[in-house]
């Protein structure tokens, strides 16, 4: 009996190495890393055990809340499938997905692994844990030894983290938090409700926000660390229930009740909004990498399926209409990947900046708002098209492809919905003047471009005009137009980056992809008639036609 058989009948990409077949990703990553990363072992894992496990969890074995122990004690714990445990252990300890930054390497390696994992449920558990380690490492050195090695998989017993900020009356509006902190006996005691608490019941330690004294509004919030057990070894918070969700099933998202829960303040009192915003930058880039990874899985399912299914005597992939759809998907996806890894490169360069932060960090934050939004939108669009290219089968929950569209739909919401990214982008422009560094960086990039210069220049003009327009508006008008401007800016930068990568690496497919991207998503016009001739070099991402450095 071959136990691997069943799943290979359900998916067109099960058993393939998701890194080896993704040449555009390999090359974009190499461009921004400045070296080749051997992610083949993880690519093989992502294409097989991880792929099957995450789909199986979605359909069959979601995490379950367990409230009581056999001895009648409240445990508020989560039962996850043994396979999910195995996957988490392997990703954290064997592949070391959270380690790079803490081991003195580029944080880009973490995000590259995240792109291959893609599944937003599993990746959420990892993201929350990585983010918790990041904040403790940077702002709570006294707790470094107790938590960071466990959170990054350097110890035998792995720890999990969480970040609980959202309350029922406000997720975007953190100033509406009602959780209160009282101090006594050298400790803080927190009381309040956290309404969206992912990893609740799994996390060993969580970061959370609360007010104390007379502080009010977002600028008065403080950040706290809450261990799962208090100093007497008792449960430190209660898990009221788990949410019923349309996707991200592998991460339990619950409602947490804090009732004089023991906590420790992180960083300076009243400065949580800085720390939270910075920690959200870490996870918004995770969100962007995941959004691209999700879209890539869906693209691959569609690409291989259209190479097998025949209609009207031809393979689907031989019909010009299908080629066009695949081209749209691939061009959009490559632009998203380029934008994501460019932003991660900026983050890696500004990672040591602390409040009130330098210009490099503010530029990174500006890019992060834009990239979080663009990649989420593109992921929804690419995954939707992937289901459509499967015809009726794409709508059936019997096969993995439909899940990717459901999964993609969380990416525009959590970590701040798109209007919030637009408002934060406006703040980075209006108050921090972060656009000055952005425009000067893209001007430099432009100066290195030798082919498709006119296209790249026209994209730069769209970028600059969008910013100038926003700067010329009053507050209300700017907020009204901000999301649209953010899209134009993101698309313009994506096209420029693809052309730039092509020019610098000598891979003409990226120059073509950048030019097609500019036409379709910046100018918003249909491709020119020669695009069909260029399409094959772009859509066949796995083989000789898409050779590296052609
Ligand atoms: C599966 C899942 C897991 C989650 N896990 C966590 C977690 O672990 N920890 C955590 O802290 N949170 C978590 N969240 C919460 C998530 O981050 C919030 O739902 C999200 O930030 C939006 O907040 P909200 O739901 O309160 O929406 P609201 O703030 O009510 O916003 C509703 C809509 O209005 C828009 N909006 C709000 N204000 C404005 C404005 N001024 N101008 C224009 N538009 C505006 C928003 O963009 C959004 O589209 C999770 C959510 C989900 C779905």
XYZ file of C-alpha atoms and ligand atoms in Angstrom:
603
model
C 0.000 0.000 0.000
C 1.290 3.458 -0.827
C -0.140 5.843 1.742
C 0.952 8.842 -0.333
C -1.342 7.946 -3.210
C -4.624 9.495 -2.118
C -3.430 13.044 -1.785
C -1.585 12.954 -5.076
C -4.965 12.333 -6.767
C -6.413 15.477 -5.162
C -3.685 18.002 -5.824
C -1.594 18.751 -8.919
C 1.391 19.933 -6.866
C 1.546 17.454 -4.012
C 4.962 15.811 -3.917
C 6.702 18.534 -5.932
C 9.494 20.601 -4.442
C 7.859 24.026 -3.998
C 11.202 25.818 -3.917
C 12.892 24.065 -6.847
C 9.963 24.659 -9.209
C 9.662 28.347 -8.330
C 12.451 29.945 -10.350
C 11.162 33.551 -10.160
C 11.112 33.315 -6.359
C 14.611 31.836 -6.252
C 15.985 34.632 -8.364
C 14.194 37.514 -6.620
C 15.340 36.121 -3.276
C 18.918 35.767 -4.487
C 18.815 39.339 -5.803
C 17.799 40.813 -2.447
C 19.800 38.390 -0.277
C 22.933 38.870 -2.360
C 23.488 35.110 -2.211
C 21.770 31.823 -3.012
C 19.810 30.200 -0.193
C 19.378 26.471 -0.302
C 15.744 26.106 0.629
C 15.306 22.858 -1.314
C 14.812 20.691 1.787
C 12.077 23.002 3.056
C 10.634 23.209 -0.481
C 10.274 19.411 -0.509
C 8.647 19.436 2.925
C 6.309 22.288 1.946
C 5.206 20.342 -1.123
C 4.447 17.135 0.708
C 3.921 16.560 4.458
C 3.205 20.199 5.232
C 0.850 20.582 2.259
C -1.162 17.522 3.189
C -1.212 18.257 6.922
C -2.486 21.824 6.609
C -5.224 20.772 4.192
C -6.179 17.860 6.447
C -6.416 20.152 9.479
C -8.692 22.504 7.535
C -11.042 19.697 6.558
C -10.817 17.136 9.327
C -8.830 17.907 12.459
C -9.152 21.458 13.709
C -7.771 22.417 17.128
C -10.220 21.731 19.976
C -10.676 23.646 23.187
C -10.161 21.539 26.308
C -11.431 23.303 29.407
C -11.020 20.709 32.164
C -8.387 18.220 33.249
C -9.386 14.724 34.328
C -8.908 15.937 37.915
C -11.516 18.645 37.498
C -9.057 21.543 37.193
C -9.514 24.392 34.668
C -6.770 23.962 32.084
C -8.064 26.123 29.172
C -5.838 24.294 26.786
C -5.939 23.286 23.122
C -5.792 19.825 21.655
C -4.077 19.870 18.275
C -3.518 16.907 16.036
C -0.227 15.034 16.572
C 0.655 15.824 12.943
C 0.219 19.563 13.535
C 2.495 19.299 16.573
C 5.033 17.483 14.459
C 4.875 20.126 11.722
C 5.338 22.975 14.213
C 8.228 21.243 15.908
C 9.926 20.552 12.592
C 9.515 24.110 11.306
C 10.651 25.715 14.554
C 13.444 23.377 15.625
C 14.694 21.619 12.513
C 14.224 24.335 9.877
C 14.729 27.115 12.453
C 12.198 29.435 10.837
C 12.407 31.984 13.678
C 16.148 31.811 14.238
C 17.880 33.888 11.545
C 17.630 37.385 13.114
C 18.473 36.083 16.602
C 21.488 34.185 15.250
C 22.901 37.286 13.568
C 21.638 36.459 10.081
C 19.393 38.454 7.762
C 15.758 38.386 8.876
C 14.965 37.839 5.183
C 15.741 34.138 5.686
C 12.814 33.912 8.110
C 10.439 35.483 5.588
C 11.723 33.332 2.720
C 10.880 30.228 4.748
C 7.491 31.752 5.570
C 6.736 32.191 1.878
C 7.279 28.462 1.365
C 5.142 27.563 4.397
C 2.385 29.961 3.210
C -0.473 28.321 5.126
C -1.718 31.302 7.176
C -2.877 29.152 10.098
C 0.458 27.448 10.733
C 2.342 30.587 9.696
C 0.251 32.640 12.165
C 1.408 30.425 15.044
C 4.994 30.906 13.876
C 4.587 34.642 13.241
C 3.140 35.300 16.686
C 5.975 33.349 18.267
C 8.640 35.155 16.207
C 7.070 38.557 16.967
C 6.984 37.811 20.693
C 10.657 36.846 20.630
C 11.460 40.018 18.639
C 9.793 42.359 21.166
C 11.331 40.615 24.185
C 14.784 40.573 22.557
C 14.663 44.267 21.687
C 12.687 45.802 24.554
C 12.720 43.401 27.527
C 16.334 42.217 27.974
C 15.539 40.991 31.516
C 13.295 38.296 30.032
C 15.563 37.396 27.118
C 17.070 34.316 28.799
C 13.747 32.963 30.048
C 11.911 33.134 26.779
C 13.831 33.869 23.585
C 15.809 30.586 23.245
C 12.589 28.579 23.734
C 10.600 30.754 21.338
C 13.126 30.381 18.539
C 13.574 26.629 18.960
C 17.031 26.628 20.545
C 15.956 24.546 23.545
C 14.536 21.057 23.917
C 11.157 22.424 24.988
C 9.796 24.810 22.401
C 7.764 27.795 23.622
C 4.987 29.544 21.714
C 4.126 33.245 21.847
C 1.103 35.427 21.114
C 0.109 39.091 20.691
C -3.295 40.069 22.063
C -4.285 43.669 21.459
C -7.763 43.601 19.884
C -10.791 44.079 22.144
C -14.430 43.869 21.108
C -14.880 47.647 20.917
C -11.804 48.161 18.760
C -9.113 46.371 16.822
C -8.032 49.153 14.481
C -8.646 51.691 17.236
C -6.322 50.484 19.994
C -6.934 53.695 21.949
C -10.372 52.192 22.680
C -8.766 49.367 24.734
C -10.390 48.986 28.166
C -8.035 46.467 29.768
C -6.560 47.996 32.928
C -3.298 47.352 34.748
C -2.816 47.827 38.505
C 0.568 47.512 40.177
C 1.406 45.831 43.488
C 4.094 43.582 45.024
C 6.485 44.431 42.184
C 4.038 43.007 39.630
C 1.295 44.253 37.348
C -2.219 42.768 37.458
C -4.308 43.020 34.264
C -8.077 42.856 34.002
C -10.021 42.960 30.735
C -11.137 40.985 27.678
C -9.113 40.287 24.554
C -11.580 39.472 21.789
C -9.305 38.109 19.073
C -6.516 36.105 20.668
C -4.754 33.746 18.316
C -2.637 31.027 19.907
C -4.766 31.307 23.071
C -4.450 28.043 24.983
C -1.256 27.190 23.101
C 0.948 30.175 23.927
C 3.343 29.981 26.857
C 3.673 33.747 26.900
C 1.719 36.601 25.322
C 2.225 40.299 24.696
C -0.773 42.449 25.490
C -1.783 46.085 25.887
C -3.425 47.865 28.839
C -3.904 51.277 30.440
C -2.862 52.202 33.943
C -3.323 55.278 36.120
C -4.931 58.189 34.302
C -3.573 57.252 30.894
C -6.075 57.256 28.012
C -5.955 57.013 24.215
C -3.497 55.144 21.996
C -0.593 57.245 23.271
C -1.154 56.166 26.899
C -1.133 52.396 26.352
C 1.571 50.230 27.878
C 2.834 46.856 26.702
C 2.869 43.826 29.001
C 4.094 40.297 28.950
C 1.690 37.698 30.351
C 2.949 34.190 31.105
C 0.444 31.359 30.773
C 0.983 30.367 34.425
C 1.223 32.797 37.342
C 3.894 32.672 40.042
C 1.888 30.018 41.937
C 1.856 27.812 38.857
C -1.883 28.454 38.302
C -3.573 29.379 35.025
C -2.993 33.109 34.545
C -5.939 33.792 32.180
C -9.069 32.089 30.930
C -9.969 31.076 27.429
C -13.682 31.778 27.029
C -14.132 30.081 23.664
C -12.590 29.507 20.243
C -13.886 31.397 17.197
C -15.514 29.592 14.285
C -13.561 30.738 11.234
C -13.840 30.283 7.483
C -10.094 29.544 7.175
C -6.795 29.727 9.139
C -8.121 26.664 10.944
C -4.776 25.381 12.203
C -4.337 28.366 14.520
C -6.780 28.486 17.426
C -8.159 32.045 17.729
C -9.994 32.592 20.967
C -11.408 35.082 23.425
C -9.287 35.614 26.518
C -10.432 36.860 29.910
C -7.814 38.563 32.042
C -8.749 38.697 35.709
C -5.979 40.193 37.838
C -3.600 38.280 35.592
C 0.052 38.655 36.553
C 2.040 40.625 34.021
C 5.363 42.389 33.477
C 5.717 45.732 31.731
C 7.850 45.813 28.597
C 9.811 48.933 27.699
C 8.705 52.372 28.920
C 5.246 53.040 30.369
C 2.825 54.649 27.910
C 4.923 53.772 24.859
C 3.119 50.601 23.759
C 1.869 52.174 20.561
C 5.487 52.406 19.315
C 6.309 48.827 20.279
C 3.036 47.471 18.890
C 3.439 49.328 15.615
C 6.988 48.009 15.281
C 5.925 44.467 16.155
C 3.112 44.812 13.629
C 5.707 45.729 11.029
C 7.405 42.380 11.679
C 4.092 40.560 11.219
C 2.821 42.685 8.323
C 5.874 41.555 6.383
C 5.015 37.990 7.423
C 1.535 38.663 6.102
C 2.979 39.899 2.804
C 5.273 36.860 2.466
C 2.349 34.556 3.304
C 0.019 36.346 0.856
C 2.593 35.793 -1.915
C 3.146 32.183 -0.809
C -0.598 31.461 -0.776
C -0.975 32.951 -4.246
C 1.996 30.888 -5.437
C 0.433 27.615 -4.220
C -2.801 28.497 -6.021
C -0.915 29.514 -9.167
C 1.007 26.248 -9.168
C -2.188 24.210 -8.750
C -3.723 26.078 -11.703
C -0.597 25.933 -13.844
C -0.166 22.157 -13.573
C -3.895 21.496 -13.858
C -4.171 23.477 -17.103
C -1.309 21.376 -18.438
C -3.400 18.192 -17.942
C -7.037 19.052 -18.675
C -8.265 19.148 -22.288
C -11.201 21.063 -23.770
C -12.037 21.408 -27.489
C -9.220 19.024 -28.334
C -6.472 21.068 -26.712
C -4.883 21.336 -23.309
C -6.280 24.274 -21.359
C -2.845 25.869 -21.283
C -2.820 25.911 -25.103
C -5.883 28.177 -25.270
C -4.904 31.859 -25.594
C -7.502 32.923 -23.007
C -5.943 30.645 -20.404
C -2.442 31.873 -21.267
C -3.693 35.405 -20.640
C -5.179 34.479 -17.251
C -1.980 32.714 -16.181
C 0.052 35.675 -17.400
C -2.030 38.113 -15.335
C -1.607 35.906 -12.281
C 2.122 35.414 -12.696
C 2.919 39.037 -13.478
C 0.931 40.216 -10.466
C 2.578 37.634 -8.261
C 6.132 38.426 -9.354
C 5.524 42.136 -8.706
C 4.185 41.267 -5.243
C 7.194 39.092 -4.438
C 9.621 41.795 -5.598
C 7.862 44.452 -3.524
C 7.752 42.189 -0.473
C 11.432 41.266 -0.516
C 12.484 44.850 -1.277
C 10.567 45.914 1.869
C 12.142 43.104 3.875
C 15.583 44.246 2.721
C 14.748 47.740 4.005
C 13.553 46.293 7.315
C 16.729 44.275 7.695
C 18.735 47.488 7.207
C 16.741 49.482 9.773
C 16.160 46.746 12.323
C 18.217 48.358 15.107
C 16.311 51.630 15.043
C 14.354 52.410 18.239
C 11.644 54.970 19.148
C 11.443 57.773 18.069
C 13.101 56.015 15.058
C 15.277 57.254 12.195
C 14.361 58.118 8.606
C 15.398 54.685 7.299
C 12.918 53.001 9.654
C 10.118 55.429 8.717
C 10.720 54.671 5.042
C 10.525 50.944 5.829
C 7.263 51.456 7.694
C 5.813 53.417 4.780
C 6.719 50.579 2.409
C 5.271 47.992 4.804
C 1.813 49.603 4.789
C 1.819 49.622 1.000
C 3.171 46.097 0.558
C 0.792 44.612 3.145
C -2.126 45.979 1.186
C -0.994 45.210 -2.370
C 0.058 41.637 -1.630
C -3.218 40.878 0.147
C -5.267 42.195 -2.783
C -3.131 40.336 -5.307
C -3.391 37.130 -3.298
C -7.199 37.318 -3.279
C -7.210 37.931 -7.031
C -4.710 35.210 -7.992
C -6.319 32.578 -5.758
C -9.764 33.397 -7.110
C -8.539 32.982 -10.689
C -6.847 29.696 -9.755
C -10.173 28.269 -8.575
C -11.881 29.519 -11.740
C -9.285 27.871 -13.973
C -10.271 24.545 -12.389
C -13.860 25.028 -13.599
C -16.484 23.430 -11.347
C -13.824 21.420 -9.547
C -12.371 24.670 -8.248
C -15.513 25.241 -6.208
C -15.443 21.852 -4.503
C -14.045 21.608 -1.011
C -12.935 18.068 -1.891
C -9.748 19.437 -3.456
C -7.089 21.694 -1.960
C -7.227 24.482 -4.541
C -10.426 26.138 -3.206
C -8.869 26.464 0.257
C -6.232 28.895 -0.980
C -8.852 31.483 -1.873
C -10.471 31.176 1.550
C -7.049 31.463 3.167
C -6.114 34.511 1.084
C -9.135 36.443 2.381
C -7.684 36.867 5.871
C -4.596 38.684 4.557
C -6.314 42.062 3.938
C -7.956 41.996 7.392
C -5.658 40.980 10.239
C -2.572 43.013 11.099
C -4.709 46.057 10.226
C -7.291 46.200 7.443
C -6.564 48.070 4.218
C -8.078 51.429 5.243
C -5.916 51.357 8.342
C -2.813 50.696 6.231
C -3.864 53.667 4.088
C -4.275 55.930 7.143
C -0.934 54.823 8.585
C 0.684 55.365 5.187
C -0.696 58.925 5.188
C 0.742 59.510 8.651
C 4.157 58.249 7.503
C 4.030 60.694 4.593
C 2.451 63.739 6.224
C 4.130 63.637 9.646
C 7.322 61.623 9.155
C 8.008 62.789 5.577
C 9.014 59.200 4.827
C 8.212 59.683 1.126
C 11.366 61.780 0.698
C 13.605 58.749 1.267
C 11.288 56.523 -0.758
C 11.410 58.824 -3.786
C 15.156 59.265 -3.581
C 15.684 55.482 -3.326
C 13.460 54.852 -6.347
C 15.208 57.640 -8.273
C 18.492 55.773 -7.651
C 16.922 52.509 -8.764
C 15.718 54.253 -11.907
C 19.233 55.473 -12.659
C 20.420 51.834 -12.813
C 17.807 50.813 -15.391
C 19.003 50.513 -19.012
C 16.080 48.681 -20.667
C 12.414 49.676 -20.592
C 13.565 53.028 -19.229
C 10.507 54.897 -20.515
C 8.161 52.436 -18.789
C 10.103 52.645 -15.540
C 10.147 56.467 -15.717
C 6.425 56.629 -16.306
C 5.865 54.371 -13.265
C 8.112 56.633 -11.207
C 5.986 59.604 -12.306
C 2.801 57.783 -11.215
C 4.425 57.116 -7.859
C 5.515 60.725 -7.398
C 2.219 62.178 -8.652
C 0.260 60.038 -6.208
C 2.347 61.321 -3.316
C 2.206 64.940 -4.537
C -1.587 64.691 -4.879
C -1.967 63.430 -1.335
C 0.318 66.172 -0.033
C -1.789 68.820 -1.772
C -5.033 67.668 -0.120
C -6.740 68.518 3.129
C -7.028 65.775 5.775
C -10.500 64.529 4.846
C -9.833 64.527 1.107
C -6.483 62.752 1.602
C -8.142 60.040 3.719
C -10.860 59.622 1.092
C -8.270 58.990 -1.650
C -5.550 57.293 0.411
C -6.351 53.667 -0.402
C -6.474 54.303 -4.136
C -3.183 56.216 -4.002
C -1.635 53.411 -1.973
C -2.578 50.935 -4.720
C -1.133 53.139 -7.478
C 2.071 53.612 -5.497
C 2.426 49.890 -4.796
C 1.798 48.853 -8.380
C 4.166 51.537 -9.729
C 6.974 50.395 -7.420
C 6.355 46.721 -8.221
C 6.762 47.382 -11.957
C 9.941 49.419 -11.428
C 11.436 46.722 -9.189
C 10.774 43.937 -11.705
C 12.403 45.942 -14.496
C 15.304 46.751 -12.197
C 15.818 43.103 -11.185
C 15.781 42.114 -14.867
C 18.336 44.784 -15.742
C 20.656 43.911 -12.883
C 20.480 40.123 -13.210
C 20.368 39.984 -17.006
C 17.174 37.910 -16.825
C 15.046 39.435 -19.535
C 11.886 37.714 -18.286
C 11.792 40.125 -15.356
C 12.131 43.110 -17.695
C 9.196 41.772 -19.723
C 7.197 40.994 -16.575
C 7.833 44.533 -15.306
C 6.743 46.070 -18.569
C 3.590 43.922 -18.683
C 2.888 44.748 -15.035
C 3.142 48.461 -15.769
C 0.737 48.222 -18.681
C -1.876 46.076 -16.935
C -1.794 47.294 -13.325
C -0.342 50.819 -13.431
C -1.735 52.114 -16.730
C -4.681 49.715 -16.374
C -4.735 48.892 -20.089
C -4.762 45.551 -21.853
C -1.446 44.073 -22.991
C -0.109 44.870 -26.446
C -0.535 42.206 -29.136
C 3.042 40.896 -28.784
C 2.349 39.898 -25.164
C 1.173 36.444 -26.176
C 4.651 35.781 -27.613
C 6.246 36.870 -24.341
C 3.809 34.966 -22.152
C 5.360 31.516 -22.298
C 8.720 32.705 -20.981
C 6.885 34.072 -17.970
C 4.158 31.581 -17.105
C 6.339 28.435 -17.259
C 8.048 29.223 -14.003
C 9.432 25.754 -13.380
C 11.284 24.712 -16.512
C 13.849 25.470 -19.133
C 11.711 28.205 -20.706
C 12.024 30.130 -17.486
C 15.740 29.571 -17.188
C 17.638 31.540 -14.626
C 19.666 34.280 -16.348
C 18.310 33.695 -19.870
C -8.660 34.964 12.388
C -8.296 36.204 13.133
C -7.290 36.153 14.081
C -6.934 37.302 14.776
N -5.956 37.230 15.730
C -5.650 38.332 16.462
C -4.671 38.259 17.499
O -4.076 37.215 17.755
N -4.406 39.377 18.204
C -5.039 40.571 17.968
O -4.734 41.552 18.630
N -5.977 40.663 16.989
C -6.288 39.573 16.229
N -7.241 39.660 15.246
C -7.966 40.894 15.092
C -7.619 41.698 13.843
O -6.323 42.202 13.912
C -8.689 42.789 13.744
O -9.909 42.139 13.450
C -8.362 43.805 12.681
O -7.236 44.548 13.047
C -9.534 44.774 12.459
O -10.037 45.259 13.659
P -11.603 45.135 13.992
O -12.019 43.743 13.729
O -11.867 45.705 15.335
O -12.286 46.028 12.893
P -12.720 47.557 13.040
O -11.643 48.320 13.710
O -14.092 47.613 13.612
O -12.761 47.971 11.512
C -13.826 47.578 10.637
C -13.513 48.110 9.241
O -13.513 49.521 9.269
C -12.278 50.019 8.760
N -11.942 51.220 9.546
C -11.798 51.330 10.890
N -11.488 52.588 11.210
C -11.418 53.300 10.044
C -11.136 54.657 9.702
N -10.780 55.553 10.612
N -11.184 55.021 8.389
C -11.484 54.116 7.420
N -11.762 52.828 7.688
C -11.717 52.422 8.986
C -11.256 48.907 8.930
O -10.235 49.027 7.943
C -12.138 47.674 8.716
O -12.239 47.400 7.339
C -7.603 38.521 14.525
C -8.620 38.562 13.565
C -8.965 37.421 12.880
C -10.073 37.491 11.872
